[in-house]
Short mmCIF file of C-alpha atoms and ligand atoms in Angstrom, two decimals:
data_model
loop_
_atom_site.label_atom_id
_atom_site.label_comp_id
_atom_site.label_asym_id
_atom_site.label_seq_id
_atom_site.Cartn_x
_atom_site.Cartn_y
_atom_site.Cartn_z
CA MET A 1 -65.50 -29.47 -2.27
CA GLU A 2 -65.20 -27.43 -5.51
CA TRP A 3 -63.85 -23.89 -5.54
CA ASP A 4 -64.70 -21.36 -8.29
CA LYS A 5 -61.97 -19.34 -9.95
CA SER A 6 -62.30 -16.14 -7.82
CA ALA A 7 -62.30 -18.04 -4.66
CA SER A 8 -59.09 -20.12 -5.66
CA LEU A 9 -57.40 -16.79 -6.52
CA LEU A 10 -58.19 -15.54 -2.95
CA LEU A 11 -56.84 -18.74 -1.41
CA GLU A 12 -53.59 -18.33 -3.38
CA LYS A 13 -53.03 -14.93 -1.61
CA VAL A 14 -52.90 -16.61 1.73
CA PRO A 15 -49.36 -17.60 2.94
CA PRO A 16 -48.54 -21.19 1.68
CA PHE A 17 -48.05 -22.61 5.20
CA VAL A 18 -51.57 -21.83 6.29
CA GLN A 19 -53.42 -22.46 2.97
CA LYS A 20 -54.42 -26.06 3.95
CA THR A 21 -55.89 -24.82 7.27
CA VAL A 22 -57.68 -21.96 5.56
CA ARG A 23 -59.10 -24.26 2.99
CA GLU A 24 -60.52 -26.68 5.57
CA LYS A 25 -62.02 -23.85 7.70
CA VAL A 26 -63.65 -22.13 4.56
CA GLU A 27 -65.11 -25.55 3.57
CA THR A 28 -66.34 -26.36 7.05
CA LEU A 29 -68.08 -23.09 7.24
CA ALA A 30 -69.62 -23.44 3.75
CA ARG A 31 -70.94 -26.85 4.65
CA GLU A 32 -72.51 -25.40 7.71
CA ARG A 33 -74.06 -22.75 5.46
CA GLY A 34 -75.50 -25.61 3.24
CA LYS A 35 -73.22 -24.61 0.30
CA THR A 36 -71.59 -27.10 -2.15
CA LEU A 37 -69.51 -24.70 -4.11
CA ILE A 38 -66.92 -22.30 -2.64
CA THR A 39 -67.32 -18.81 -4.16
CA GLU A 40 -65.67 -15.50 -3.28
CA SER A 41 -68.56 -14.67 -0.85
CA GLU A 42 -67.89 -18.03 1.03
CA VAL A 43 -64.25 -16.99 1.50
CA MET A 44 -65.21 -13.58 2.65
CA ALA A 45 -67.81 -14.96 5.05
CA ALA A 46 -65.18 -17.35 6.59
CA ARG A 47 -62.73 -14.48 6.76
CA GLU A 48 -65.24 -12.28 8.85
CA ALA A 49 -65.95 -15.24 11.05
CA PHE A 50 -62.28 -15.80 11.75
CA MET A 51 -61.78 -12.17 12.50
CA GLY A 52 -64.35 -12.39 15.25
CA ARG A 53 -67.23 -10.49 13.59
CA PRO A 54 -70.39 -12.49 14.30
CA GLN A 55 -72.03 -14.58 11.46
CA HIS A 56 -75.69 -15.30 11.65
CA THR A 57 -75.25 -18.83 10.26
CA ALA A 58 -71.85 -19.91 11.61
CA ALA A 59 -70.42 -20.73 14.99
CA PRO A 60 -67.52 -18.31 15.67
CA VAL A 61 -64.06 -19.78 15.66
CA GLN A 62 -62.97 -19.39 19.39
CA HIS A 63 -59.24 -19.43 19.03
CA ALA A 64 -59.15 -16.68 16.29
CA ALA A 65 -61.93 -14.62 17.75
CA ALA A 66 -60.32 -14.41 21.19
CA LYS A 67 -57.18 -12.79 19.79
CA LYS A 68 -56.79 -9.07 19.15
CA PRO A 69 -56.18 -7.96 15.55
CA VAL A 70 -52.49 -8.00 15.03
CA ASP A 71 -50.37 -5.17 13.56
CA ASN A 72 -49.33 -7.19 10.50
CA GLU A 73 -46.72 -4.49 9.43
CA LYS A 74 -44.68 -5.47 12.52
CA LEU A 75 -44.65 -9.10 11.61
CA SER A 76 -43.63 -8.80 7.93
CA ILE A 77 -40.15 -10.12 8.45
CA LEU A 78 -41.23 -13.00 10.61
CA LYS A 79 -43.82 -14.00 7.96
CA LYS A 80 -40.98 -15.54 6.03
CA TYR A 81 -40.75 -18.24 8.64
CA ALA A 82 -43.58 -20.74 9.35
CA LYS A 83 -42.28 -21.47 12.82
CA TYR A 84 -43.44 -18.07 14.12
CA PHE A 85 -47.10 -18.89 13.32
CA ASP A 86 -49.65 -21.49 14.54
CA LYS A 87 -51.59 -23.63 12.14
CA ASP A 88 -54.31 -20.91 12.07
CA GLY A 89 -51.72 -18.32 10.98
CA ASN A 90 -51.75 -16.51 14.39
CA PRO A 91 -48.34 -15.30 15.39
CA VAL A 92 -46.50 -17.27 18.25
CA LEU A 93 -43.49 -15.36 19.49
CA TYR A 94 -41.85 -18.24 21.28
CA GLN A 95 -40.53 -21.80 20.48
CA VAL A 96 -40.31 -24.52 23.00
CA LYS A 97 -38.13 -27.41 21.90
CA PRO A 98 -38.44 -30.71 23.64
CA CYS A 99 -35.99 -33.61 23.26
CA ARG A 100 -37.15 -36.88 21.72
CA GLY A 101 -36.41 -39.08 24.66
CA ALA A 102 -40.00 -40.31 25.25
CA GLU A 103 -40.61 -40.81 21.61
CA VAL A 104 -37.57 -42.99 21.03
CA ASN A 105 -37.61 -44.83 24.42
CA CYS A 106 -34.34 -43.23 25.33
CA PRO A 107 -32.52 -45.22 28.07
CA PHE A 108 -31.46 -42.10 29.82
CA LEU A 109 -34.85 -40.54 30.01
CA ILE A 110 -35.87 -39.21 33.52
CA THR A 111 -39.03 -37.32 32.65
CA ASP A 112 -40.84 -36.94 29.35
CA SER A 113 -39.89 -33.42 28.18
CA GLY A 114 -43.22 -33.13 26.42
CA ILE A 115 -44.98 -32.77 29.87
CA LEU A 116 -43.16 -29.66 30.86
CA GLU A 117 -43.11 -28.35 27.20
CA ASP A 118 -46.92 -28.39 27.13
CA LYS A 119 -47.03 -26.45 30.48
CA LEU A 120 -44.58 -23.89 29.51
CA ARG A 121 -46.47 -23.27 26.22
CA LYS A 122 -49.82 -23.03 28.18
CA ARG A 123 -48.30 -20.63 30.71
CA LEU A 124 -46.95 -18.35 27.84
CA GLU A 125 -50.41 -18.39 26.27
CA GLU A 126 -52.12 -17.52 29.65
CA LEU A 127 -49.71 -14.62 30.02
CA HIS A 128 -50.38 -13.37 26.54
CA PHE A 129 -46.74 -13.31 25.91
CA THR A 130 -47.17 -12.99 22.10
CA GLU A 131 -49.74 -10.14 22.17
CA LYS A 132 -47.76 -8.19 24.81
CA LEU A 133 -44.39 -8.63 23.03
CA ILE A 134 -45.89 -7.31 19.76
CA ASN A 135 -47.37 -4.32 21.60
CA LYS A 136 -44.03 -3.72 23.41
CA ILE A 137 -41.76 -3.71 20.34
CA GLU A 138 -41.81 -0.62 18.16
CA GLY A 139 -41.15 -1.30 14.53
CA GLN A 140 -40.38 -4.56 12.93
CA ILE A 141 -40.19 -7.72 15.09
CA LEU A 142 -37.09 -9.67 14.37
CA PRO A 143 -36.32 -13.36 15.12
CA HIS A 144 -33.99 -12.38 18.03
CA HIS A 145 -37.03 -10.65 19.68
CA THR A 146 -38.74 -14.00 20.10
CA MET A 147 -38.29 -16.17 23.20
CA LYS A 148 -36.50 -19.49 22.72
CA LEU A 149 -37.07 -22.34 25.25
CA ALA A 150 -35.97 -25.99 25.45
CA VAL A 151 -36.71 -28.86 27.67
CA SER A 152 -34.66 -32.11 27.91
CA GLY A 153 -35.58 -35.31 29.58
CA CYS A 154 -32.11 -35.70 31.27
CA PRO A 155 -28.90 -33.94 31.71
CA ASN A 156 -27.70 -35.08 28.30
CA SER A 157 -29.55 -32.04 27.12
CA CYS A 158 -30.16 -33.08 23.55
CA SER A 159 -32.59 -30.13 22.90
CA MET A 160 -29.72 -27.73 23.98
CA PRO A 161 -31.30 -25.81 26.90
CA GLN A 162 -27.85 -24.25 27.57
CA ILE A 163 -28.16 -21.99 24.59
CA LYS A 164 -31.78 -20.90 24.93
CA ASP A 165 -33.29 -17.98 26.83
CA PHE A 166 -35.02 -20.43 29.07
CA GLY A 167 -33.72 -23.89 29.32
CA VAL A 168 -34.69 -26.73 31.51
CA HIS A 169 -33.54 -30.43 31.79
CA ALA A 170 -34.81 -33.20 34.07
CA ILE A 171 -32.66 -34.48 36.90
CA GLU A 172 -32.88 -37.39 39.23
CA PRO A 173 -30.82 -36.67 42.41
CA VAL A 174 -29.38 -39.67 44.13
CA TYR A 175 -28.34 -40.38 47.75
CA VAL A 176 -26.59 -43.20 49.66
CA ASP A 177 -28.81 -45.15 51.78
CA SER A 178 -26.67 -46.54 54.50
CA ARG A 179 -29.42 -48.97 55.67
CA SER A 180 -28.88 -50.99 52.55
CA ALA A 181 -25.51 -52.82 52.64
CA CYS A 182 -23.36 -52.43 49.66
CA ILE A 183 -22.15 -55.70 48.16
CA GLU A 184 -19.36 -54.06 46.11
CA CYS A 185 -20.56 -55.24 42.73
CA MET A 186 -19.20 -51.93 41.25
CA LYS A 187 -21.98 -51.48 38.92
CA CYS A 188 -22.37 -47.82 39.94
CA VAL A 189 -18.80 -47.10 39.51
CA GLU A 190 -18.83 -48.54 36.00
CA THR A 191 -22.07 -46.75 35.10
CA CYS A 192 -21.17 -43.27 36.28
CA ARG A 193 -19.65 -41.30 33.44
CA GLU A 194 -18.57 -38.54 35.81
CA ASP A 195 -16.36 -40.66 37.96
CA ALA A 196 -18.44 -39.48 40.85
CA VAL A 197 -19.02 -42.63 42.75
CA THR A 198 -16.41 -44.26 45.14
CA VAL A 199 -16.85 -47.66 46.75
CA LYS A 200 -14.33 -48.80 49.33
CA ASP A 201 -14.68 -51.34 52.04
CA GLY A 202 -18.40 -51.37 51.65
CA HIS A 203 -18.58 -47.57 52.02
CA VAL A 204 -20.24 -45.70 49.17
CA SER A 205 -19.80 -41.96 48.56
CA ILE A 206 -20.95 -39.58 45.87
CA ASP A 207 -18.94 -36.46 44.93
CA LYS A 208 -21.53 -33.86 44.72
CA GLU A 209 -19.34 -31.56 42.77
CA LYS A 210 -18.95 -34.06 39.84
CA CYS A 211 -22.49 -35.64 40.03
CA VAL A 212 -24.95 -34.23 37.35
CA HIS A 213 -27.99 -36.11 38.83
CA CYS A 214 -28.59 -38.48 35.95
CA GLY A 215 -29.90 -41.15 38.32
CA LEU A 216 -28.16 -43.92 36.49
CA CYS A 217 -26.20 -45.29 39.47
CA ALA A 218 -29.43 -45.69 41.51
CA ARG A 219 -30.96 -47.71 38.54
CA VAL A 220 -28.16 -50.30 38.39
CA CYS A 221 -27.64 -50.69 42.12
CA PRO A 222 -29.04 -54.18 42.94
CA VAL A 223 -29.52 -53.67 46.60
CA GLY A 224 -30.61 -50.04 46.92
CA SER A 225 -27.53 -48.76 48.52
CA ILE A 226 -27.88 -45.76 46.14
CA LYS A 227 -31.40 -44.57 45.78
CA ALA A 228 -33.10 -41.82 43.67
CA SER A 229 -34.81 -38.90 45.09
CA GLU A 230 -37.79 -37.09 43.68
CA LYS A 231 -37.38 -36.07 40.01
CA LYS A 232 -36.76 -32.42 39.56
CA TYR A 233 -35.70 -29.90 36.92
CA ARG A 234 -32.60 -27.67 36.44
CA VAL A 235 -33.53 -24.35 35.15
CA MET A 236 -31.13 -22.11 33.33
CA ILE A 237 -31.58 -18.75 31.56
CA GLY A 238 -29.80 -16.40 29.07
CA GLY A 239 -28.15 -18.84 26.76
CA LYS A 240 -27.54 -17.58 23.23
CA VAL A 241 -25.57 -18.30 20.10
CA GLY A 242 -24.71 -15.62 17.41
CA ARG A 243 -21.87 -13.13 17.53
CA HIS A 244 -21.15 -13.42 21.18
CA PRO A 245 -22.40 -16.90 22.23
CA ARG A 246 -23.01 -17.44 25.95
CA PHE A 247 -24.09 -20.59 27.97
CA ALA A 248 -27.12 -20.17 30.14
CA LEU A 249 -26.69 -19.36 33.84
CA ASP A 250 -28.22 -21.58 36.51
CA LEU A 251 -31.35 -20.09 37.88
CA VAL A 252 -32.86 -22.91 40.03
CA SER A 253 -30.62 -26.06 40.49
CA GLN A 254 -33.52 -28.32 41.60
CA ALA A 255 -36.96 -27.07 40.75
CA ASP A 256 -40.24 -28.85 40.93
CA GLU A 257 -42.80 -28.11 38.23
CA SER A 258 -44.31 -25.21 39.98
CA ALA A 259 -40.92 -23.54 40.59
CA ALA A 260 -39.95 -24.00 36.97
CA LEU A 261 -43.31 -22.23 35.97
CA LYS A 262 -42.60 -19.53 38.47
CA ALA A 263 -39.11 -19.06 36.99
CA LEU A 264 -40.68 -18.57 33.59
CA ASP A 265 -43.16 -15.98 34.96
CA VAL A 266 -40.13 -14.02 36.36
CA CYS A 267 -38.27 -14.21 32.99
CA VAL A 268 -41.32 -13.29 31.03
CA ASP A 269 -41.94 -10.23 33.43
CA MET A 270 -38.25 -9.16 32.83
CA ILE A 271 -38.73 -9.27 29.06
CA LEU A 272 -42.02 -7.47 28.84
CA SER A 273 -41.26 -4.84 31.51
CA SER A 274 -37.95 -3.95 30.14
CA LYS A 275 -37.83 -0.36 28.76
CA THR A 276 -35.32 -1.50 26.15
CA GLU A 277 -35.34 -4.15 23.42
CA HIS A 278 -31.95 -5.64 24.64
CA ARG A 279 -31.40 -9.34 24.28
CA PHE A 280 -32.48 -11.29 27.27
CA ARG A 281 -29.00 -12.18 28.21
CA THR A 282 -28.12 -8.43 28.45
CA LEU A 283 -31.07 -7.94 30.75
CA ILE A 284 -29.87 -10.81 33.03
CA GLU A 285 -26.42 -9.31 33.18
CA GLN A 286 -27.92 -5.88 34.04
CA GLN A 287 -30.00 -7.16 36.87
CA GLY A 288 -27.53 -9.86 38.06
CA ILE A 289 -28.51 -13.55 38.27
CA GLU A 290 -28.41 -13.42 42.14
CA GLU A 291 -31.08 -10.77 42.25
CA ILE A 292 -33.23 -12.70 39.70
CA LYS A 293 -32.94 -15.85 41.95
CA LYS A 294 -34.44 -13.93 44.86
CA ARG A 295 -37.68 -13.38 42.83
CA ILE A 296 -38.33 -17.20 42.42
S1 SF4 B 301 -31.99 -35.43 26.48
FE1 SF4 B 301 -31.72 -37.30 27.56
S2 SF4 B 301 -33.69 -38.16 27.46
FE2 SF4 B 301 -33.65 -36.58 25.98
S3 SF4 B 301 -33.11 -37.66 24.07
FE3 SF4 B 301 -31.19 -36.84 24.95
S4 SF4 B 301 -30.40 -38.51 26.12
FE4 SF4 B 301 -32.52 -39.00 25.74
S1 SF4 B 302 -26.45 -39.71 39.47
FE1 SF4 B 302 -25.28 -39.92 37.50
S2 SF4 B 302 -23.52 -38.51 37.74
FE2 SF4 B 302 -24.47 -38.75 39.74
S3 SF4 B 302 -23.21 -40.31 40.68
FE3 SF4 B 302 -24.96 -41.37 39.79
S4 SF4 B 302 -24.33 -41.88 37.77
FE4 SF4 B 302 -22.85 -40.43 38.45
S1 SF4 B 303 -24.19 -50.69 42.66
FE1 SF4 B 303 -24.82 -50.67 44.74
S2 SF4 B 303 -24.12 -52.55 45.55
FE2 SF4 B 303 -22.99 -52.26 43.74
S3 SF4 B 303 -21.17 -51.22 44.43
FE3 SF4 B 303 -22.63 -49.66 43.78
S4 SF4 B 303 -23.61 -49.09 45.69
FE4 SF4 B 303 -22.57 -51.10 46.12
#
């Protein structure tokens, strides 16, 4: 659709990473209004529609209209980074990084990290994390104020949950089933990278201290002497890089999906109810990981 000069100038003022989306929305609205040329008034009409003010000819854009107007001054530093905004230009003050296991058919994959990734995002949206964090922080919002999350599909942890505020990786705990006689093929011993399996005189044992619950030994056992239990998640919190890097601390060693989401609720509550703007790791150390575990 053609744009006149004044409309094009207005589009140029929009941050580059949302220009394509804005262009599409303006043109969609103009078409609904029976227009064939985009003028300044079409842009302004679209802008009013996106801000939630009713238009007599256009259907409101639900996503934008549901959000409160944002204090743009607070976001001026984050605006330099596209990753803190969604495709409509709304701020999103969390990032959830999945691993690529499902995408690349990774042989280690236990659970597609995208499944929990979607649920974590949805929960943060339901909790209005972004809006509440913007209201809580006085002054400029900086990248370290945002919440970093990661989900990995197995203990190899390619998305690095150990250095995120909230990190999760899938696990597949295993157990020895004494009803299935071991044939001493030694495949489990050869497969286990942790040297956690011992087979002697037909007796199989797994060192729980060494085992990381990757589930591989159960997959290679031809007779079911080692079996996999229900898939779970290991949840860890408070990892960070920077001047004083820290690995995340274990919060729930074997969580089902609902426990993982409950753990997120607790962490969000800690961040939003804190009277200070300390890093999340500092809040954890002040409260004590054992006290936080009691809230799950
Ligand atoms: S975390 Fe595991 S499943 Fe995901 S890509 Fe890495 S090795 Fe594969
Ligand atoms: S689950 Fe993984 S780490 Fe644990 S014993 Fe089996 S192969 Fe080794
Ligand atoms: S893979 Fe199974 S059958 Fe083979 S040694 Fe291990 S437990 Fe025994």
